[in-house]
Amino acid sequence: MPNGQKKEHRVTFPNGQQVTSLGQGTYQMGRRRQEEIKALRRGIDLGLTLIDTAEMYGTEELVGEAVRPCRDRVFIVSKVLPSHASYTGTKRACERSLQRLGTDYIDLYLLHWIGSYPFSETVRALAELQQEGKIRQWGMSNLDVDDMEHILSLPHGKDCAADQVLYNLCDRGIEYDLMSWSKQHTLPLMAYTPLGEGRLRNHPALQEIAHRHDATPTQVMLAWVMRTAGIIAIPKAGCVAHVEENARSLELILTDEDLGEIDKAFPPPTRKIRLAGW
Ligand code: NAP
């Protein structure tokens, strides 16, 4: 890539753990299991050590198998379903996830999205799981600013370590307020569906920018998500070639001209847009 500068691509969690700002998603994995395990392992070797799973995805066993030879180098994120997020339900769900993952601890355990159990119950269970060493940190997913404020106001709430939210070129809502709120609270954001599920890469503006950098549109999309400090992109890639292509986005630095063209093609929000959650 012509732009020879190196960018520092590390994100630090509140407990001091650091990860590369490019991780690996696993939603809808399992159909090509061996190829996907190979892809995840190649990603780990390339430094993409954060792996995102959830009890809902049915990929915890696959992730467990992929990381078995290198568990201590990997940062596992998993999630409890809202329908299990009562006090006892959260604890039981975590035990089941640990078993499926074949590990003693989860690095970051999230509430997948808002359900009907009060946050206070879920957070009490998460805090206890953390004290017991079964999870290193806990956080939220699909929560907007007002709900994150609520979490922080609860007993132990200030231990919340991350929010995982939808963020890609077509879904820029978090730029209106959640991004600055997170920065102010030094709380990392994890950007899910950073490639718009793979649908955006034929856009002419992306192709043009990619061409200038001798890169690909996918790499432009990822570099764009990671341009802001404190954001971790977690694309899902089901084969080694895609993982290697995605990893090279860490070397791509977008110019002001690129960013201007992206804003023209994919305008930033000018008003509050509620997070589109699950
Ligand atoms: P995504 O990462 O935006 O897109 C995945 C798609 O992009 C797949 O079809 C993949 O195909 C394709 N792709 C990846 N790298 C590529 C490359 N270099 N070239 C061409 N195509 C490429 O979508 P996502 O899976 O929805 O989101 C990513 C992760 O975020 C999920 O896997 C999950 O871990 C997490 N997530 C969290 C939530 C939540 O509520 N917290 C919601 C959705 C997703 P191949 O498989 O063929 O590589």
Short mmCIF file of C-alpha atoms and ligand atoms in Angstrom, two decimals:
data_model
loop_
_atom_site.label_atom_id
_atom_site.label_comp_id
_atom_site.label_asym_id
_atom_site.label_seq_id
_atom_site.Cartn_x
_atom_site.Cartn_y
_atom_site.Cartn_z
CA MET A 1 0.00 0.00 0.00
CA PRO A 2 1.38 3.41 -0.95
CA ASN A 3 0.64 4.95 2.43
CA GLY A 4 3.68 3.71 4.33
CA GLN A 5 2.82 5.09 7.78
CA LYS A 6 1.95 2.64 10.52
CA LYS A 7 -1.06 3.29 12.70
CA GLU A 8 -1.27 2.08 16.28
CA HIS A 9 -4.12 -0.40 16.17
CA ARG A 10 -4.53 -1.37 19.81
CA VAL A 11 -7.54 -0.96 22.06
CA THR A 12 -7.19 -1.15 25.83
CA PHE A 13 -10.02 -2.46 27.99
CA PRO A 14 -10.69 -0.98 31.45
CA ASN A 15 -8.76 -3.82 33.15
CA GLY A 16 -5.68 -3.07 31.05
CA GLN A 17 -6.07 -5.99 28.62
CA GLN A 18 -5.13 -4.92 25.10
CA VAL A 19 -6.31 -6.27 21.76
CA THR A 20 -5.78 -5.42 18.10
CA SER A 21 -8.61 -3.22 16.85
CA LEU A 22 -9.50 -5.92 14.32
CA GLY A 23 -11.13 -9.04 15.75
CA GLN A 24 -13.08 -11.94 14.26
CA GLY A 25 -16.84 -12.55 14.24
CA THR A 26 -18.39 -16.01 14.09
CA TYR A 27 -22.12 -15.51 13.45
CA GLN A 28 -23.35 -18.08 10.91
CA MET A 29 -20.20 -20.15 11.09
CA GLY A 30 -20.53 -23.92 11.28
CA ARG A 31 -21.45 -24.81 7.72
CA ARG A 32 -17.80 -25.19 6.64
CA ARG A 33 -16.43 -26.05 10.07
CA GLN A 34 -12.86 -27.13 9.25
CA GLU A 35 -12.30 -24.25 6.84
CA GLU A 36 -13.68 -21.81 9.42
CA ILE A 37 -11.46 -23.18 12.19
CA LYS A 38 -8.47 -22.79 9.87
CA ALA A 39 -9.56 -19.22 9.13
CA LEU A 40 -9.90 -18.32 12.82
CA ARG A 41 -6.46 -19.80 13.58
CA ARG A 42 -4.86 -17.90 10.70
CA GLY A 43 -6.47 -14.74 12.07
CA ILE A 44 -5.03 -15.40 15.53
CA ASP A 45 -1.57 -15.86 13.98
CA LEU A 46 -2.02 -12.49 12.25
CA GLY A 47 -2.86 -10.83 15.58
CA LEU A 48 -6.68 -10.87 15.29
CA THR A 49 -6.95 -12.45 18.71
CA LEU A 50 -10.37 -11.16 19.77
CA ILE A 51 -12.99 -13.73 18.78
CA ASP A 52 -16.67 -12.92 19.11
CA THR A 53 -19.27 -15.59 19.75
CA ALA A 54 -22.59 -15.93 21.62
CA GLU A 55 -24.75 -18.68 23.05
CA MET A 56 -27.23 -17.72 20.32
CA TYR A 57 -24.81 -18.39 17.43
CA GLY A 58 -24.18 -22.05 18.15
CA THR A 59 -20.49 -21.40 17.45
CA GLU A 60 -19.00 -21.65 20.95
CA GLU A 61 -17.84 -25.24 20.46
CA LEU A 62 -16.27 -24.35 17.12
CA VAL A 63 -14.48 -21.38 18.74
CA GLY A 64 -13.36 -23.62 21.62
CA GLU A 65 -11.85 -26.07 19.15
CA ALA A 66 -10.17 -23.31 17.14
CA VAL A 67 -8.47 -21.72 20.16
CA ARG A 68 -7.56 -24.90 22.08
CA PRO A 69 -3.88 -24.82 21.02
CA CYS A 70 -3.53 -21.13 21.90
CA ARG A 71 -6.18 -20.22 24.48
CA ASP A 72 -3.88 -17.87 26.42
CA ARG A 73 -3.26 -15.71 23.33
CA VAL A 74 -6.97 -15.30 22.57
CA PHE A 75 -9.55 -12.85 23.90
CA ILE A 76 -12.95 -14.60 23.84
CA VAL A 77 -16.14 -12.56 23.81
CA SER A 78 -19.44 -14.36 24.40
CA LYS A 79 -22.98 -13.24 25.18
CA VAL A 80 -25.97 -14.22 27.25
CA LEU A 81 -29.38 -14.16 25.56
CA PRO A 82 -31.81 -11.62 27.05
CA SER A 83 -34.31 -14.43 27.68
CA HIS A 84 -31.71 -16.05 30.00
CA ALA A 85 -30.58 -12.82 31.65
CA SER A 86 -32.25 -13.18 35.05
CA TYR A 87 -29.84 -13.41 38.01
CA THR A 88 -29.75 -17.23 38.07
CA GLY A 89 -30.29 -17.55 34.32
CA THR A 90 -27.20 -15.45 33.57
CA LYS A 91 -25.07 -17.58 35.86
CA ARG A 92 -26.33 -20.81 34.34
CA ALA A 93 -25.92 -19.52 30.78
CA CYS A 94 -22.32 -18.57 31.54
CA GLU A 95 -21.57 -22.06 32.92
CA ARG A 96 -22.98 -23.61 29.73
CA SER A 97 -20.90 -21.27 27.55
CA LEU A 98 -17.75 -22.13 29.49
CA GLN A 99 -18.43 -25.81 28.92
CA ARG A 100 -19.07 -25.41 25.21
CA LEU A 101 -15.96 -23.25 24.84
CA GLY A 102 -13.90 -25.73 26.85
CA THR A 103 -12.30 -22.95 28.88
CA ASP A 104 -12.17 -21.79 32.52
CA TYR A 105 -12.90 -18.15 31.76
CA ILE A 106 -14.45 -15.83 29.19
CA ASP A 107 -12.50 -12.62 28.60
CA LEU A 108 -15.57 -10.47 28.01
CA TYR A 109 -19.18 -11.55 28.62
CA LEU A 110 -21.98 -9.39 27.23
CA LEU A 111 -25.73 -9.06 27.57
CA HIS A 112 -26.68 -9.64 23.90
CA TRP A 113 -29.49 -7.09 23.80
CA ILE A 114 -32.14 -5.62 26.09
CA GLY A 115 -34.78 -8.08 27.28
CA SER A 116 -37.41 -8.05 29.99
CA TYR A 117 -35.20 -8.76 33.03
CA PRO A 118 -34.12 -5.65 34.94
CA PHE A 119 -30.52 -4.61 34.24
CA SER A 120 -29.88 -4.68 37.99
CA GLU A 121 -30.42 -8.48 38.11
CA THR A 122 -28.20 -9.19 35.13
CA VAL A 123 -25.46 -6.85 36.35
CA ARG A 124 -25.48 -8.43 39.83
CA ALA A 125 -24.92 -11.84 38.23
CA LEU A 126 -22.23 -10.49 35.88
CA ALA A 127 -20.40 -8.85 38.79
CA GLU A 128 -20.45 -12.13 40.74
CA LEU A 129 -19.22 -14.11 37.74
CA GLN A 130 -16.37 -11.63 37.49
CA GLN A 131 -15.53 -11.98 41.20
CA GLU A 132 -15.57 -15.78 40.80
CA GLY A 133 -13.06 -15.49 37.91
CA LYS A 134 -15.41 -17.10 35.39
CA ILE A 135 -15.40 -13.95 33.31
CA ARG A 136 -12.58 -11.41 33.23
CA GLN A 137 -14.84 -8.48 32.29
CA TRP A 138 -18.44 -7.90 31.34
CA GLY A 139 -20.26 -5.49 29.06
CA MET A 140 -23.35 -4.80 27.00
CA SER A 141 -24.47 -5.09 23.39
CA ASN A 142 -27.00 -3.03 21.43
CA LEU A 143 -27.36 -0.44 24.21
CA ASP A 144 -27.76 3.23 23.39
CA VAL A 145 -26.53 6.16 25.50
CA ASP A 146 -29.53 6.33 27.88
CA ASP A 147 -29.36 2.61 28.66
CA MET A 148 -25.59 2.75 29.12
CA GLU A 149 -26.12 5.63 31.59
CA HIS A 150 -28.56 3.38 33.45
CA ILE A 151 -25.98 0.56 33.59
CA LEU A 152 -23.30 2.90 34.95
CA SER A 153 -25.65 4.11 37.70
CA LEU A 154 -26.14 0.59 39.11
CA PRO A 155 -24.05 -1.05 41.86
CA HIS A 156 -20.94 -2.41 40.06
CA GLY A 157 -22.21 -0.70 36.89
CA LYS A 158 -18.99 1.28 36.47
CA ASP A 159 -17.21 -2.03 35.82
CA CYS A 160 -19.00 -2.27 32.47
CA ALA A 161 -16.14 -2.78 30.01
CA ALA A 162 -17.60 -2.38 26.50
CA ASP A 163 -20.66 -1.92 24.31
CA GLN A 164 -20.98 -3.94 21.09
CA VAL A 165 -23.07 -2.16 18.45
CA LEU A 166 -23.97 -2.10 14.78
CA TYR A 167 -21.56 0.13 12.87
CA ASN A 168 -20.72 0.25 9.19
CA LEU A 169 -20.85 2.76 6.32
CA CYS A 170 -24.63 2.48 6.00
CA ASP A 171 -25.32 2.42 9.76
CA ARG A 172 -23.48 5.42 11.20
CA GLY A 173 -26.01 6.31 13.91
CA ILE A 174 -23.53 5.89 16.79
CA GLU A 175 -21.48 8.81 15.46
CA TYR A 176 -24.22 11.18 16.64
CA ASP A 177 -23.66 10.58 20.37
CA LEU A 178 -22.68 7.07 21.50
CA MET A 179 -19.18 7.39 20.08
CA SER A 180 -18.37 10.58 21.98
CA TRP A 181 -20.10 9.23 25.10
CA SER A 182 -17.91 6.12 24.98
CA LYS A 183 -14.78 8.15 24.45
CA GLN A 184 -15.67 10.34 27.42
CA HIS A 185 -16.09 7.19 29.57
CA THR A 186 -13.02 5.48 28.01
CA LEU A 187 -15.24 2.54 27.17
CA PRO A 188 -14.31 0.55 24.04
CA LEU A 189 -16.93 0.03 21.35
CA MET A 190 -17.04 -3.14 19.27
CA ALA A 191 -18.41 -2.57 15.76
CA TYR A 192 -20.45 -5.51 14.55
CA THR A 193 -21.45 -6.16 10.92
CA PRO A 194 -18.63 -3.80 9.83
CA LEU A 195 -18.91 -5.07 6.24
CA GLY A 196 -22.69 -4.68 6.06
CA GLU A 197 -22.78 -8.49 5.82
CA GLY A 198 -20.58 -8.29 2.73
CA ARG A 199 -23.14 -6.34 0.66
CA LEU A 200 -21.32 -3.02 0.22
CA ARG A 201 -18.13 -3.93 -1.56
CA ASN A 202 -19.34 -3.18 -5.10
CA HIS A 203 -20.08 0.46 -4.28
CA PRO A 204 -18.25 2.66 -6.85
CA ALA A 205 -16.96 5.14 -4.23
CA LEU A 206 -15.29 2.31 -2.31
CA GLN A 207 -13.85 0.81 -5.45
CA GLU A 208 -12.35 4.17 -6.43
CA ILE A 209 -10.74 4.71 -3.01
CA ALA A 210 -9.51 1.13 -2.90
CA HIS A 211 -7.95 1.51 -6.34
CA ARG A 212 -5.97 4.59 -5.21
CA HIS A 213 -4.48 2.63 -2.30
CA ASP A 214 -3.89 -0.62 -4.18
CA ALA A 215 -6.32 -2.09 -1.65
CA THR A 216 -9.78 -3.70 -1.81
CA PRO A 217 -13.19 -2.17 -0.95
CA THR A 218 -13.43 -4.57 2.01
CA GLN A 219 -10.16 -3.22 3.38
CA VAL A 220 -11.42 0.34 2.93
CA MET A 221 -14.58 -0.47 4.92
CA LEU A 222 -12.56 -1.95 7.77
CA ALA A 223 -9.95 0.82 7.82
CA TRP A 224 -12.81 3.31 7.95
CA VAL A 225 -14.41 1.60 10.99
CA MET A 226 -11.03 1.44 12.75
CA ARG A 227 -10.08 5.06 11.98
CA THR A 228 -11.38 6.11 15.40
CA ALA A 229 -9.44 5.17 18.54
CA GLY A 230 -11.27 2.83 20.89
CA ILE A 231 -13.24 0.97 18.20
CA ILE A 232 -12.76 -2.72 17.45
CA ALA A 233 -14.15 -4.07 14.16
CA ILE A 234 -15.25 -7.72 14.24
CA PRO A 235 -15.85 -8.89 10.65
CA LYS A 236 -16.79 -12.51 10.13
CA ALA A 237 -14.65 -14.26 7.52
CA GLY A 238 -15.16 -17.90 6.67
CA CYS A 239 -11.92 -18.68 4.82
CA VAL A 240 -8.21 -17.99 5.12
CA ALA A 241 -8.10 -15.76 2.02
CA HIS A 242 -10.75 -13.43 3.47
CA VAL A 243 -9.02 -13.30 6.85
CA GLU A 244 -5.70 -12.42 5.22
CA GLU A 245 -7.35 -9.73 3.10
CA ASN A 246 -9.07 -8.28 6.17
CA ALA A 247 -5.88 -8.31 8.24
CA ARG A 248 -4.14 -6.15 5.65
CA SER A 249 -6.66 -3.40 6.38
CA LEU A 250 -4.55 -2.70 9.48
CA GLU A 251 -1.91 -1.21 7.16
CA LEU A 252 -4.31 1.06 5.28
CA ILE A 253 -4.58 4.68 6.39
CA LEU A 254 -7.36 6.67 4.75
CA THR A 255 -6.63 10.26 3.75
CA ASP A 256 -8.87 13.28 4.36
CA GLU A 257 -9.78 13.09 0.68
CA ASP A 258 -10.89 9.46 1.08
CA LEU A 259 -12.92 10.29 4.19
CA GLY A 260 -14.60 13.20 2.39
CA GLU A 261 -15.62 10.97 -0.49
CA ILE A 262 -16.95 8.38 1.93
CA ASP A 263 -19.03 11.05 3.72
CA LYS A 264 -20.50 12.07 0.37
CA ALA A 265 -21.45 8.52 -0.54
CA PHE A 266 -22.49 7.44 2.97
CA PRO A 267 -23.53 10.61 4.86
CA PRO A 268 -22.98 10.79 8.62
CA PRO A 269 -26.07 11.24 10.84
CA THR A 270 -27.44 14.75 11.36
CA ARG A 271 -29.95 13.73 14.04
CA LYS A 272 -30.40 11.07 16.67
CA ILE A 273 -31.09 7.63 15.21
CA ARG A 274 -31.99 4.95 17.75
CA LEU A 275 -29.69 1.94 17.62
CA ALA A 276 -31.13 -0.82 15.50
CA GLY A 277 -30.76 -3.76 17.85
CA TRP A 278 -31.75 -7.38 17.70
P1 NAP B 1 -20.01 -8.78 8.46
O1 NAP B 1 -18.81 -9.16 9.22
O2 NAP B 1 -20.28 -7.37 8.16
O3 NAP B 1 -20.02 -9.57 7.07
C1 NAP B 1 -19.79 -10.94 6.98
C2 NAP B 1 -19.83 -11.30 5.50
O4 NAP B 1 -18.73 -10.67 4.84
C3 NAP B 1 -19.70 -12.80 5.26
O5 NAP B 1 -20.60 -13.12 4.23
C4 NAP B 1 -18.26 -12.97 4.78
O6 NAP B 1 -18.14 -14.01 3.85
C5 NAP B 1 -18.03 -11.65 4.09
N1 NAP B 1 -16.59 -11.31 4.09
C6 NAP B 1 -15.74 -11.21 5.12
N2 NAP B 1 -14.50 -10.88 4.72
C7 NAP B 1 -14.58 -10.79 3.37
C8 NAP B 1 -13.63 -10.48 2.36
N3 NAP B 1 -12.36 -10.19 2.65
N4 NAP B 1 -14.05 -10.47 1.06
C9 NAP B 1 -15.33 -10.74 0.74
N5 NAP B 1 -16.29 -11.04 1.67
C10 NAP B 1 -15.90 -11.06 2.96
O7 NAP B 1 -21.34 -9.36 9.13
P2 NAP B 1 -21.72 -10.09 10.49
O8 NAP B 1 -21.26 -11.49 10.48
O9 NAP B 1 -23.17 -9.80 10.68
O10 NAP B 1 -20.97 -9.27 11.64
C11 NAP B 1 -19.72 -9.63 12.13
C12 NAP B 1 -19.79 -10.25 13.52
O11 NAP B 1 -20.38 -9.36 14.47
C13 NAP B 1 -20.70 -11.47 13.60
O12 NAP B 1 -20.11 -12.60 13.01
C14 NAP B 1 -20.92 -11.56 15.09
O13 NAP B 1 -19.79 -12.15 15.72
C15 NAP B 1 -21.06 -10.09 15.46
N6 NAP B 1 -22.48 -9.64 15.52
C16 NAP B 1 -22.97 -9.21 16.72
C17 NAP B 1 -24.29 -8.80 16.81
C18 NAP B 1 -24.84 -8.36 18.14
O14 NAP B 1 -26.06 -8.19 18.26
N7 NAP B 1 -24.01 -8.16 19.12
C19 NAP B 1 -25.12 -8.78 15.68
C20 NAP B 1 -24.58 -9.19 14.46
C21 NAP B 1 -23.26 -9.59 14.39
P3 NAP B 1 -17.29 -15.34 4.15
O15 NAP B 1 -17.93 -15.96 5.36
O16 NAP B 1 -17.42 -16.12 2.90
O17 NAP B 1 -15.87 -14.92 4.43
#
